[in-house]
Amino acid sequence: MLLLASLCVASLVSVQALDNGLALTPPMGWLNWERFRCNIDCENFPNDCIREELFMQMADIIASEGYKDAGYEYVNIDDCWLAEERDANGRLQPDPDRFPSGIPALAKYIHGKGLKIGIYQDFGVKTCGGYPGSEFYMPVDAQTFADWQIDYVKFDGCNSDVRDFDEGYTVMSRFLNLTGRPMVFSCEWPDYQTRQGIEPNYTAIRSACNLWRNHDDIQDSWQSLLGIINFYGEDTYNFSSYAGPGGWNDPDMVIVGDFGLSYDQQRVQMAMWAIMASPMLMSVDLRHIRPESKALLQNRNVLSINQDPMGIQGKRIMEINPVQIWTRPISPKGTFAVAFLNPSEGGMPSTLSVVVDDLGLTNGSGYNVTETFDGVSMGTVKPGQNITISVNPEGVYLFTATPL
Ligand code: GLA
């Protein structure tokens, strides 16, 4: 069935690149999974279960409390929105008790706030949560999402054979394109392949997806966050080089404002997601968030690095035990964002001095240096000079260097 579907599509479409014109910078929005999981018990958890009100409330807050103005746009539904069975025509349907108005009504509500709506499905026979998957139904599901006015589709990989991914994800991408409705396509293709020791074909992935998960699901902990950052630092298969306008590596949701991270650790995620040109999909209860976390999520200086139009993903360029140094070229040309990340638990900040040439800062006239979170000028430096940085334990120091 899958092969047949793919042959039909191949004869209709010959484009190799994903040409939906979307995600020219990393997508920004909200996704329920990390914070709200598959809580379907609305009787005992009426405010926290996966139901239409949750997404409406998040859309309200994103629109009214500065998130939208900061660039957050997508309100995304993850797993567990579906009914146990497809309808009589084989089409997907939401759980009738938890989404009684239906997805088109929810889409209309979210669009009415000037925002966009995303939804979740799975390449396999069932989603990770055990709901009906898209295998054997990809054309009808793509059309259903378009009919419902969906703007973004996250496509998971549970309950399927990873050897089918190269073909299957490509086919789903084409079915989405064939609907004529632009929908961001978020894939988990390389994540599942890497876990099974298969080298992902990042050229093919970039041709089919707007973003793609490379590694494990984020959990609400520093250990999980650091594990993902280190995986990106290793950059196995040089996957960082595939990021750019239209297609992004996805290190998973932003957990700023949840339970697990200290304030400094939250700054680490913001800074590193900016350096790594990562999608910014907040997974936090925006109804109950501390002001300092909200301010971090809306920090314009950090977000402007994240959203830099050149779209070059930053890399870890050196480690001066224990501090990792990461750089990202941003606009205007010749400018760099630089992060000093201190993963150590030591009780006092680590202070280190680096010759700026070692950071790749070689412009003869020197650079204006500005700390990013607070926008504080640190003066100027020239090649040959040292820059001295003090960085908190499990913390980060983020700055930009702009050529003079
Ligand atoms: C997988 C994905 C997660 C989430 C869950 C839902 O684990 O990687 O991001 O979508 O499935 O069940």
mmCIF file of C-alpha atoms in Angstrom, residues 10-398:
data_model
loop_
_atom_site.group_PDB
_atom_site.id
_atom_site.type_symbol
_atom_site.label_atom_id
_atom_site.label_comp_id
_atom_site.label_asym_id
_atom_site.label_seq_id
_atom_site.Cartn_x
_atom_site.Cartn_y
_atom_site.Cartn_z
ATOM 1 C CA ALA A 10 6.164 10.109 -7.668
ATOM 2 C CA SER A 11 4.429 10.268 -11.014
ATOM 3 C CA LEU A 12 2.632 13.471 -10.040
ATOM 4 C CA VAL A 13 5.432 15.365 -8.355
ATOM 5 C CA SER A 14 9.055 15.528 -9.364
ATOM 6 C CA VAL A 15 10.353 18.274 -7.059
ATOM 7 C CA GLN A 16 13.136 17.222 -4.739
ATOM 8 C CA ALA A 17 13.207 20.213 -2.386
ATOM 9 C CA LEU A 18 10.502 21.051 0.089
ATOM 10 C CA ASP A 19 8.972 24.058 -1.581
ATOM 11 C CA ASN A 20 6.246 25.090 0.850
ATOM 12 C CA GLY A 21 7.951 28.416 1.589
ATOM 13 C CA LEU A 22 7.575 27.931 5.357
ATOM 14 C CA ALA A 23 9.909 28.017 8.350
ATOM 15 C CA LEU A 24 12.375 30.467 6.839
ATOM 16 C CA THR A 25 13.460 30.989 10.441
ATOM 17 C CA PRO A 26 13.052 28.344 13.187
ATOM 18 C CA PRO A 27 9.335 27.934 14.009
ATOM 19 C CA MET A 28 8.189 29.478 17.289
ATOM 20 C CA GLY A 29 5.158 28.460 19.276
ATOM 21 C CA TRP A 30 3.790 26.194 21.970
ATOM 22 C CA LEU A 31 3.467 22.397 22.104
ATOM 23 C CA ASN A 32 1.752 20.588 24.936
ATOM 24 C CA TRP A 33 3.722 17.357 25.119
ATOM 25 C CA GLU A 34 6.568 17.847 27.616
ATOM 26 C CA ARG A 35 4.395 19.625 30.181
ATOM 27 C CA PHE A 36 0.975 18.031 29.720
ATOM 28 C CA ARG A 37 1.839 14.606 28.226
ATOM 29 C CA CYS A 38 -1.045 12.257 27.518
ATOM 30 C CA ASN A 39 -3.286 13.356 30.355
ATOM 31 C CA ILE A 40 -6.771 12.414 29.153
ATOM 32 C CA ASP A 41 -8.383 12.313 32.608
ATOM 33 C CA CYS A 42 -10.489 15.457 32.400
ATOM 34 C CA GLU A 43 -12.613 14.403 35.324
ATOM 35 C CA ASN A 44 -9.762 14.587 37.808
ATOM 36 C CA PHE A 45 -7.587 17.104 35.944
ATOM 37 C CA PRO A 46 -10.063 19.418 34.216
ATOM 38 C CA ASN A 47 -7.480 22.170 33.734
ATOM 39 C CA ASP A 48 -4.564 20.029 32.675
ATOM 40 C CA CYS A 49 -6.009 17.352 30.406
ATOM 41 C CA ILE A 50 -5.634 17.305 26.606
ATOM 42 C CA ARG A 51 -8.835 19.029 25.568
ATOM 43 C CA GLU A 52 -9.794 21.975 23.385
ATOM 44 C CA GLU A 53 -9.924 24.444 26.283
ATOM 45 C CA LEU A 54 -6.234 23.915 27.022
ATOM 46 C CA PHE A 55 -5.249 25.032 23.528
ATOM 47 C CA MET A 56 -7.720 27.900 23.539
ATOM 48 C CA GLN A 57 -6.365 29.170 26.835
ATOM 49 C CA MET A 58 -2.780 28.967 25.600
ATOM 50 C CA ALA A 59 -3.759 30.811 22.406
ATOM 51 C CA ASP A 60 -5.414 33.525 24.520
ATOM 52 C CA ILE A 61 -2.271 34.013 26.582
ATOM 53 C CA ILE A 62 0.137 33.854 23.654
ATOM 54 C CA ALA A 63 -1.889 36.545 21.902
ATOM 55 C CA SER A 64 -2.470 38.786 24.917
ATOM 56 C CA GLU A 65 0.640 38.481 27.070
ATOM 57 C CA GLY A 66 3.424 39.425 24.694
ATOM 58 C CA TYR A 67 4.401 36.005 23.343
ATOM 59 C CA LYS A 68 2.889 36.630 19.929
ATOM 60 C CA ASP A 69 4.603 40.003 19.705
ATOM 61 C CA ALA A 70 7.879 38.264 20.529
ATOM 62 C CA GLY A 71 7.347 35.916 17.565
ATOM 63 C CA TYR A 72 5.550 32.861 18.996
ATOM 64 C CA GLU A 73 3.019 31.800 16.404
ATOM 65 C CA TYR A 74 2.039 28.128 16.451
ATOM 66 C CA VAL A 75 -0.278 26.521 18.999
ATOM 67 C CA ASN A 76 0.420 22.831 18.570
ATOM 68 C CA ILE A 77 -1.471 19.753 19.711
ATOM 69 C CA ASP A 78 0.648 16.678 20.407
ATOM 70 C CA ASP A 79 -0.428 13.057 20.878
ATOM 71 C CA CYS A 80 -3.693 11.861 22.506
ATOM 72 C CA TRP A 81 -6.109 14.216 20.770
ATOM 73 C CA LEU A 82 -7.615 11.430 18.672
ATOM 74 C CA ALA A 83 -10.608 9.202 19.174
ATOM 75 C CA GLU A 84 -9.781 5.509 19.478
ATOM 76 C CA GLU A 85 -11.129 4.811 15.982
ATOM 77 C CA ARG A 86 -11.335 6.537 12.606
ATOM 78 C CA ASP A 87 -14.799 7.553 11.423
ATOM 79 C CA ALA A 88 -16.955 5.494 9.035
ATOM 80 C CA ASN A 89 -15.152 7.060 6.050
ATOM 81 C CA GLY A 90 -11.721 6.234 7.411
ATOM 82 C CA ARG A 91 -11.012 9.815 8.395
ATOM 83 C CA LEU A 92 -9.372 10.853 11.623
ATOM 84 C CA GLN A 93 -11.610 12.282 14.308
ATOM 85 C CA PRO A 94 -10.783 13.899 17.629
ATOM 86 C CA ASP A 95 -11.917 12.475 20.931
ATOM 87 C CA PRO A 96 -15.544 13.651 21.060
ATOM 88 C CA ASP A 97 -15.595 14.366 24.797
ATOM 89 C CA ARG A 98 -12.400 16.354 24.909
ATOM 90 C CA PHE A 99 -12.755 18.146 21.536
ATOM 91 C CA PRO A 100 -16.546 18.451 21.260
ATOM 92 C CA SER A 101 -16.372 21.482 18.925
ATOM 93 C CA GLY A 102 -14.119 19.649 16.486
ATOM 94 C CA ILE A 103 -10.706 20.614 15.137
ATOM 95 C CA PRO A 104 -11.963 23.074 12.468
ATOM 96 C CA ALA A 105 -13.634 25.112 15.221
ATOM 97 C CA LEU A 106 -10.443 25.053 17.276
ATOM 98 C CA ALA A 107 -8.463 26.100 14.194
ATOM 99 C CA LYS A 108 -10.876 28.959 13.657
ATOM 100 C CA TYR A 109 -10.490 30.068 17.261
ATOM 101 C CA ILE A 110 -6.696 29.999 17.094
ATOM 102 C CA HIS A 111 -6.643 31.736 13.708
ATOM 103 C CA GLY A 112 -8.948 34.362 15.163
ATOM 104 C CA LYS A 113 -6.161 35.223 17.596
ATOM 105 C CA GLY A 114 -3.784 35.795 14.681
ATOM 106 C CA LEU A 115 -2.016 32.509 15.460
ATOM 107 C CA LYS A 116 -1.575 29.179 13.689
ATOM 108 C CA ILE A 117 -2.512 25.659 14.675
ATOM 109 C CA GLY A 118 -0.426 22.498 14.605
ATOM 110 C CA ILE A 119 -1.431 18.881 15.035
ATOM 111 C CA TYR A 120 0.265 15.520 15.654
ATOM 112 C CA GLN A 121 0.177 12.257 13.784
ATOM 113 C CA ASP A 122 2.426 9.247 13.414
ATOM 114 C CA PHE A 123 3.910 7.453 10.441
ATOM 115 C CA GLY A 124 3.120 4.037 11.955
ATOM 116 C CA VAL A 125 -0.064 2.072 12.472
ATOM 117 C CA LYS A 126 -0.557 3.736 15.844
ATOM 118 C CA THR A 127 0.747 6.899 17.481
ATOM 119 C CA CYS A 128 3.161 6.544 20.399
ATOM 120 C CA GLY A 129 0.151 6.942 22.687
ATOM 121 C CA GLY A 130 -1.725 4.120 20.909
ATOM 122 C CA TYR A 131 -4.177 6.153 18.791
ATOM 123 C CA PRO A 132 -4.823 5.510 15.075
ATOM 124 C CA GLY A 133 -1.689 6.230 13.018
ATOM 125 C CA SER A 134 -1.300 7.319 9.404
ATOM 126 C CA GLU A 135 0.188 4.179 7.872
ATOM 127 C CA PHE A 136 -2.030 3.256 4.886
ATOM 128 C CA TYR A 137 -3.943 6.536 5.325
ATOM 129 C CA MET A 138 -1.393 9.200 4.448
ATOM 130 C CA PRO A 139 -3.241 10.846 1.532
ATOM 131 C CA VAL A 140 -6.535 11.004 3.418
ATOM 132 C CA ASP A 141 -4.866 12.316 6.577
ATOM 133 C CA ALA A 142 -2.943 14.999 4.673
ATOM 134 C CA GLN A 143 -6.200 16.095 3.029
ATOM 135 C CA THR A 144 -8.056 16.005 6.346
ATOM 136 C CA PHE A 145 -5.485 18.322 7.910
ATOM 137 C CA ALA A 146 -5.747 20.697 4.958
ATOM 138 C CA ASP A 147 -9.555 20.617 5.133
ATOM 139 C CA TRP A 148 -9.342 21.434 8.824
ATOM 140 C CA GLN A 149 -7.102 24.463 8.077
ATOM 141 C CA ILE A 150 -4.122 23.030 9.910
ATOM 142 C CA ASP A 151 -0.836 24.942 9.551
ATOM 143 C CA TYR A 152 1.723 22.532 11.010
ATOM 144 C CA VAL A 153 1.957 18.751 11.207
ATOM 145 C CA LYS A 154 4.259 16.909 13.618
ATOM 146 C CA PHE A 155 4.779 13.396 12.270
ATOM 147 C CA ASP A 156 6.084 10.870 14.787
ATOM 148 C CA GLY A 157 7.630 7.468 14.122
ATOM 149 C CA CYS A 158 6.263 4.993 16.677
ATOM 150 C CA ASN A 159 4.866 1.587 15.693
ATOM 151 C CA SER A 160 6.523 1.482 12.301
ATOM 152 C CA ASP A 161 9.637 0.109 10.622
ATOM 153 C CA VAL A 162 12.421 2.722 10.506
ATOM 154 C CA ARG A 163 13.643 1.157 7.260
ATOM 155 C CA ASP A 164 10.501 2.601 5.645
ATOM 156 C CA PHE A 165 11.173 6.134 6.861
ATOM 157 C CA ASP A 166 13.215 7.420 3.910
ATOM 158 C CA GLU A 167 10.343 6.614 1.612
ATOM 159 C CA GLY A 168 7.410 7.139 3.979
ATOM 160 C CA TYR A 169 8.277 10.574 5.344
ATOM 161 C CA THR A 170 9.050 11.757 1.814
ATOM 162 C CA VAL A 171 5.678 10.501 0.622
ATOM 163 C CA MET A 172 3.806 12.201 3.464
ATOM 164 C CA SER A 173 5.629 15.441 2.697
ATOM 165 C CA ARG A 174 4.451 15.237 -0.891
ATOM 166 C CA PHE A 175 0.885 14.446 0.124
ATOM 167 C CA LEU A 176 0.884 17.523 2.328
ATOM 168 C CA ASN A 177 2.232 19.629 -0.537
ATOM 169 C CA LEU A 178 -0.341 18.190 -2.917
ATOM 170 C CA THR A 179 -3.169 19.532 -0.780
ATOM 171 C CA GLY A 180 -2.058 23.023 -1.802
ATOM 172 C CA ARG A 181 -2.257 24.215 1.807
ATOM 173 C CA PRO A 182 1.141 25.239 3.201
ATOM 174 C CA MET A 183 1.747 23.178 6.343
ATOM 175 C CA VAL A 184 5.008 23.091 8.269
ATOM 176 C CA PHE A 185 6.186 19.471 8.300
ATOM 177 C CA SER A 186 7.908 18.421 11.532
ATOM 178 C CA CYS A 187 9.596 15.009 11.326
ATOM 179 C CA GLU A 188 11.102 12.558 13.822
ATOM 180 C CA TRP A 189 12.832 10.621 11.046
ATOM 181 C CA PRO A 190 16.538 10.981 12.048
ATOM 182 C CA ASP A 191 15.815 10.540 15.764
ATOM 183 C CA TYR A 192 14.454 7.012 15.350
ATOM 184 C CA GLN A 193 17.128 6.093 12.792
ATOM 185 C CA THR A 194 20.017 7.342 14.935
ATOM 186 C CA ARG A 195 18.685 5.350 17.889
ATOM 187 C CA GLN A 196 18.910 2.204 15.738
ATOM 188 C CA GLY A 197 22.407 2.979 14.496
ATOM 189 C CA ILE A 198 21.293 4.012 11.007
ATOM 190 C CA GLU A 199 23.009 7.071 9.525
ATOM 191 C CA PRO A 200 20.199 9.462 8.564
ATOM 192 C CA ASN A 201 20.131 10.786 5.020
ATOM 193 C CA TYR A 202 20.027 14.447 6.007
ATOM 194 C CA THR A 203 19.914 15.593 2.390
ATOM 195 C CA ALA A 204 16.664 13.688 1.899
ATOM 196 C CA ILE A 205 15.365 14.815 5.288
ATOM 197 C CA ARG A 206 15.968 18.467 4.473
ATOM 198 C CA SER A 207 14.202 17.987 1.151
ATOM 199 C CA ALA A 208 11.063 16.689 2.856
ATOM 200 C CA CYS A 209 10.824 18.321 6.285
ATOM 201 C CA ASN A 210 10.849 21.833 7.746
ATOM 202 C CA LEU A 211 12.247 20.557 11.027
ATOM 203 C CA TRP A 212 13.438 17.205 12.245
ATOM 204 C CA ARG A 213 14.127 15.771 15.681
ATOM 205 C CA ASN A 214 17.651 14.355 15.963
ATOM 206 C CA HIS A 215 17.705 13.000 19.472
ATOM 207 C CA ASP A 216 15.842 11.829 22.563
ATOM 208 C CA ASP A 217 12.683 13.447 23.908
ATOM 209 C CA ILE A 218 13.466 16.298 26.273
ATOM 210 C CA GLN A 219 12.463 15.722 29.902
ATOM 211 C CA ASP A 220 12.049 18.311 32.632
ATOM 212 C CA SER A 221 15.611 18.108 33.950
ATOM 213 C CA TRP A 222 19.082 19.587 33.604
ATOM 214 C CA GLN A 223 20.464 16.136 32.853
ATOM 215 C CA SER A 224 18.138 15.793 29.862
ATOM 216 C CA LEU A 225 18.872 19.320 28.644
ATOM 217 C CA LEU A 226 22.638 18.876 28.914
ATOM 218 C CA GLY A 227 22.445 15.480 27.188
ATOM 219 C CA ILE A 228 20.781 17.106 24.174
ATOM 220 C CA ILE A 229 23.253 20.011 24.119
ATOM 221 C CA ASN A 230 26.179 17.583 24.254
ATOM 222 C CA PHE A 231 24.662 15.540 21.412
ATOM 223 C CA TYR A 232 24.516 18.723 19.342
ATOM 224 C CA GLY A 233 28.075 19.534 20.374
ATOM 225 C CA GLU A 234 29.238 16.160 19.041
ATOM 226 C CA ASP A 235 27.375 16.906 15.803
ATOM 227 C CA THR A 236 27.737 13.332 14.533
ATOM 228 C CA TYR A 237 27.306 13.154 10.741
ATOM 229 C CA ASN A 238 27.764 16.967 10.735
ATOM 230 C CA PHE A 239 24.007 17.425 10.912
ATOM 231 C CA SER A 240 24.409 21.077 11.903
ATOM 232 C CA SER A 241 25.413 21.899 8.333
ATOM 233 C CA TYR A 242 21.957 20.909 7.045
ATOM 234 C CA ALA A 243 20.132 23.636 8.979
ATOM 235 C CA GLY A 244 19.080 26.755 7.121
ATOM 236 C CA PRO A 245 16.039 28.712 5.997
ATOM 237 C CA GLY A 246 13.231 26.223 5.400
ATOM 238 C CA GLY A 247 14.725 23.330 7.409
ATOM 239 C CA TRP A 248 15.981 23.023 10.992
ATOM 240 C CA ASN A 249 17.435 20.505 13.403
ATOM 241 C CA ASP A 250 15.009 20.199 16.302
ATOM 242 C CA PRO A 251 16.469 19.527 19.761
ATOM 243 C CA ASP A 252 12.905 19.407 21.125
ATOM 244 C CA MET A 253 10.707 21.630 23.268
ATOM 245 C CA VAL A 254 11.687 24.561 25.460
ATOM 246 C CA ILE A 255 11.118 23.698 29.132
ATOM 247 C CA VAL A 256 11.785 27.178 30.517
ATOM 248 C CA GLY A 257 9.224 27.901 33.261
ATOM 249 C CA ASP A 258 8.589 24.250 34.139
ATOM 250 C CA PHE A 259 9.683 22.453 37.315
ATOM 251 C CA GLY A 260 13.129 21.081 36.562
ATOM 252 C CA LEU A 261 15.522 23.927 35.772
ATOM 253 C CA SER A 262 17.102 26.604 37.937
ATOM 254 C CA TYR A 263 17.088 30.175 36.636
ATOM 255 C CA ASP A 264 20.638 29.809 35.313
ATOM 256 C CA GLN A 265 19.752 26.502 33.668
ATOM 257 C CA GLN A 266 16.760 28.158 31.974
ATOM 258 C CA ARG A 267 19.121 30.802 30.599
ATOM 259 C CA VAL A 268 21.260 27.958 29.267
ATOM 260 C CA GLN A 269 18.367 26.560 27.270
ATOM 261 C CA MET A 270 17.462 29.979 25.864
ATOM 262 C CA ALA A 271 21.060 30.745 24.915
ATOM 263 C CA MET A 272 21.814 27.347 23.444
ATOM 264 C CA TRP A 273 18.556 27.156 21.482
ATOM 265 C CA ALA A 274 19.533 30.545 20.042
ATOM 266 C CA ILE A 275 23.045 29.392 19.150
ATOM 267 C CA MET A 276 21.717 26.115 17.692
ATOM 268 C CA ALA A 277 19.071 27.874 15.524
ATOM 269 C CA SER A 278 16.501 25.658 17.194
ATOM 270 C CA PRO A 279 12.742 25.780 16.904
ATOM 271 C CA MET A 280 11.268 27.488 19.967
ATOM 272 C CA LEU A 281 8.317 25.347 20.976
ATOM 273 C CA MET A 282 7.506 26.239 24.567
ATOM 274 C CA SER A 283 6.023 23.412 26.615
ATOM 275 C CA VAL A 284 4.993 25.178 29.769
ATOM 276 C CA ASP A 285 1.803 26.121 31.545
ATOM 277 C CA LEU A 286 1.585 29.748 30.462
ATOM 278 C CA ARG A 287 -1.265 30.267 32.956
ATOM 279 C CA HIS A 288 1.156 29.712 35.842
ATOM 280 C CA ILE A 289 4.608 30.928 34.947
ATOM 281 C CA ARG A 290 7.055 32.969 36.991
ATOM 282 C CA PRO A 291 7.742 36.453 35.659
ATOM 283 C CA GLU A 292 11.464 35.736 35.267
ATOM 284 C CA SER A 293 10.746 32.707 33.073
ATOM 285 C CA LYS A 294 8.257 34.653 31.003
ATOM 286 C CA ALA A 295 10.848 37.398 30.553
ATOM 287 C CA LEU A 296 13.419 34.849 29.414
ATOM 288 C CA LEU A 297 11.010 33.345 26.876
ATOM 289 C CA GLN A 298 10.308 36.826 25.544
ATOM 290 C CA ASN A 299 13.885 38.143 25.625
ATOM 291 C CA ARG A 300 14.148 39.943 22.279
ATOM 292 C CA ASN A 301 17.944 39.952 22.169
ATOM 293 C CA VAL A 302 18.149 36.191 22.585
ATOM 294 C CA LEU A 303 15.265 35.547 20.183
ATOM 295 C CA SER A 304 16.836 37.728 17.518
ATOM 296 C CA ILE A 305 19.891 35.452 17.536
ATOM 297 C CA ASN A 306 17.584 32.429 17.376
ATOM 298 C CA GLN A 307 15.683 33.945 14.451
ATOM 299 C CA ASP A 308 18.679 35.289 12.553
ATOM 300 C CA PRO A 309 17.689 35.322 8.875
ATOM 301 C CA MET A 310 20.931 33.727 7.640
ATOM 302 C CA GLY A 311 19.887 30.617 9.533
ATOM 303 C CA ILE A 312 23.385 29.249 10.132
ATOM 304 C CA GLN A 313 23.417 26.781 13.027
ATOM 305 C CA GLY A 314 26.131 27.418 15.615
ATOM 306 C CA LYS A 315 28.702 24.851 16.642
ATOM 307 C CA ARG A 316 30.775 23.953 19.680
ATOM 308 C CA ILE A 317 34.244 25.123 18.707
ATOM 309 C CA MET A 318 36.252 24.311 21.839
ATOM 310 C CA GLU A 319 36.171 23.177 25.434
ATOM 311 C CA ILE A 320 38.328 24.733 28.118
ATOM 312 C CA ASN A 321 37.577 22.364 30.935
ATOM 313 C CA PRO A 322 34.825 22.550 32.056
ATOM 314 C CA VAL A 323 33.506 25.379 29.868
ATOM 315 C CA GLN A 324 32.210 24.754 26.345
ATOM 316 C CA ILE A 325 32.509 27.577 23.808
ATOM 317 C CA TRP A 326 29.979 27.761 20.993
ATOM 318 C CA THR A 327 29.782 30.283 18.166
ATOM 319 C CA ARG A 328 27.179 31.120 15.572
ATOM 320 C CA PRO A 329 27.628 33.497 12.609
ATOM 321 C CA ILE A 330 24.709 35.932 12.488
ATOM 322 C CA SER A 331 23.845 39.028 10.525
ATOM 323 C CA PRO A 332 25.071 41.618 9.763
ATOM 324 C CA LYS A 333 27.865 39.722 8.026
ATOM 325 C CA GLY A 334 30.935 39.140 10.149
ATOM 326 C CA THR A 335 28.971 39.201 13.421
ATOM 327 C CA PHE A 336 29.114 36.284 15.823
ATOM 328 C CA ALA A 337 26.988 35.143 18.709
ATOM 329 C CA VAL A 338 29.182 33.419 21.289
ATOM 330 C CA ALA A 339 28.102 31.261 24.229
ATOM 331 C CA PHE A 340 30.306 30.187 27.102
ATOM 332 C CA LEU A 341 28.463 27.261 28.668
ATOM 333 C CA ASN A 342 29.549 26.006 32.075
ATOM 334 C CA PRO A 343 28.142 22.529 32.741
ATOM 335 C CA SER A 344 29.995 22.078 36.032
ATOM 336 C CA GLU A 345 28.335 21.887 39.444
ATOM 337 C CA GLY A 346 31.115 23.858 41.141
ATOM 338 C CA GLY A 347 29.881 26.349 43.685
ATOM 339 C CA MET A 348 31.546 29.361 42.142
ATOM 340 C CA PRO A 349 31.590 30.815 38.646
ATOM 341 C CA SER A 350 34.371 29.715 36.274
ATOM 342 C CA THR A 351 36.432 32.575 34.921
ATOM 343 C CA LEU A 352 38.435 32.180 31.769
ATOM 344 C CA SER A 353 40.340 34.334 29.374
ATOM 345 C CA VAL A 354 40.498 33.586 25.644
ATOM 346 C CA VAL A 355 42.352 35.268 22.787
ATOM 347 C CA VAL A 356 39.530 36.483 20.590
ATOM 348 C CA ASP A 357 41.212 35.100 17.447
ATOM 349 C CA ASP A 358 40.549 31.626 18.873
ATOM 350 C CA LEU A 359 36.823 32.404 18.727
ATOM 351 C CA GLY A 360 37.117 33.167 15.017
ATOM 352 C CA LEU A 361 37.044 36.925 15.656
ATOM 353 C CA THR A 362 39.702 38.077 13.208
ATOM 354 C CA ASN A 363 38.389 41.414 11.896
ATOM 355 C CA GLY A 364 41.387 43.770 12.037
ATOM 356 C CA SER A 365 39.337 46.783 13.163
ATOM 357 C CA GLY A 366 37.937 44.826 16.065
ATOM 358 C CA TYR A 367 34.475 44.253 17.441
ATOM 359 C CA ASN A 368 31.810 45.802 19.578
ATOM 360 C CA VAL A 369 30.941 43.264 22.245
ATOM 361 C CA THR A 370 27.507 43.173 23.881
ATOM 362 C CA GLU A 371 26.200 40.818 26.530
ATOM 363 C CA THR A 372 22.941 39.474 25.143
ATOM 364 C CA PHE A 373 20.417 38.831 27.934
ATOM 365 C CA ASP A 374 20.644 42.346 29.381
ATOM 366 C CA GLY A 375 21.986 44.076 26.276
ATOM 367 C CA VAL A 376 24.939 45.505 28.200
ATOM 368 C CA SER A 377 27.937 46.811 26.253
ATOM 369 C CA MET A 378 31.242 45.173 27.170
ATOM 370 C CA GLY A 379 33.316 47.559 25.068
ATOM 371 C CA THR A 380 35.496 46.655 22.111
ATOM 372 C CA VAL A 381 38.126 44.004 21.402
ATOM 373 C CA LYS A 382 40.663 43.505 18.644
ATOM 374 C CA PRO A 383 42.427 40.403 17.384
ATOM 375 C CA GLY A 384 45.345 39.581 19.635
ATOM 376 C CA GLN A 385 43.472 40.764 22.713
ATOM 377 C CA ASN A 386 41.901 38.604 25.353
ATOM 378 C CA ILE A 387 38.309 38.471 26.415
ATOM 379 C CA THR A 388 37.628 37.429 29.999
ATOM 380 C CA ILE A 389 34.356 35.793 30.861
ATOM 381 C CA SER A 390 32.942 34.621 34.165
ATOM 382 C CA VAL A 391 30.198 32.052 33.848
ATOM 383 C CA ASN A 392 28.017 30.629 36.581
ATOM 384 C CA PRO A 393 27.918 26.911 37.353
ATOM 385 C CA GLU A 394 25.288 25.215 35.169
ATOM 386 C CA GLY A 395 24.999 28.605 33.529
ATOM 387 C CA VAL A 396 25.865 30.457 30.379
ATOM 388 C CA TYR A 397 27.357 33.737 29.223
ATOM 389 C CA LEU A 398 26.015 34.851 25.849
#
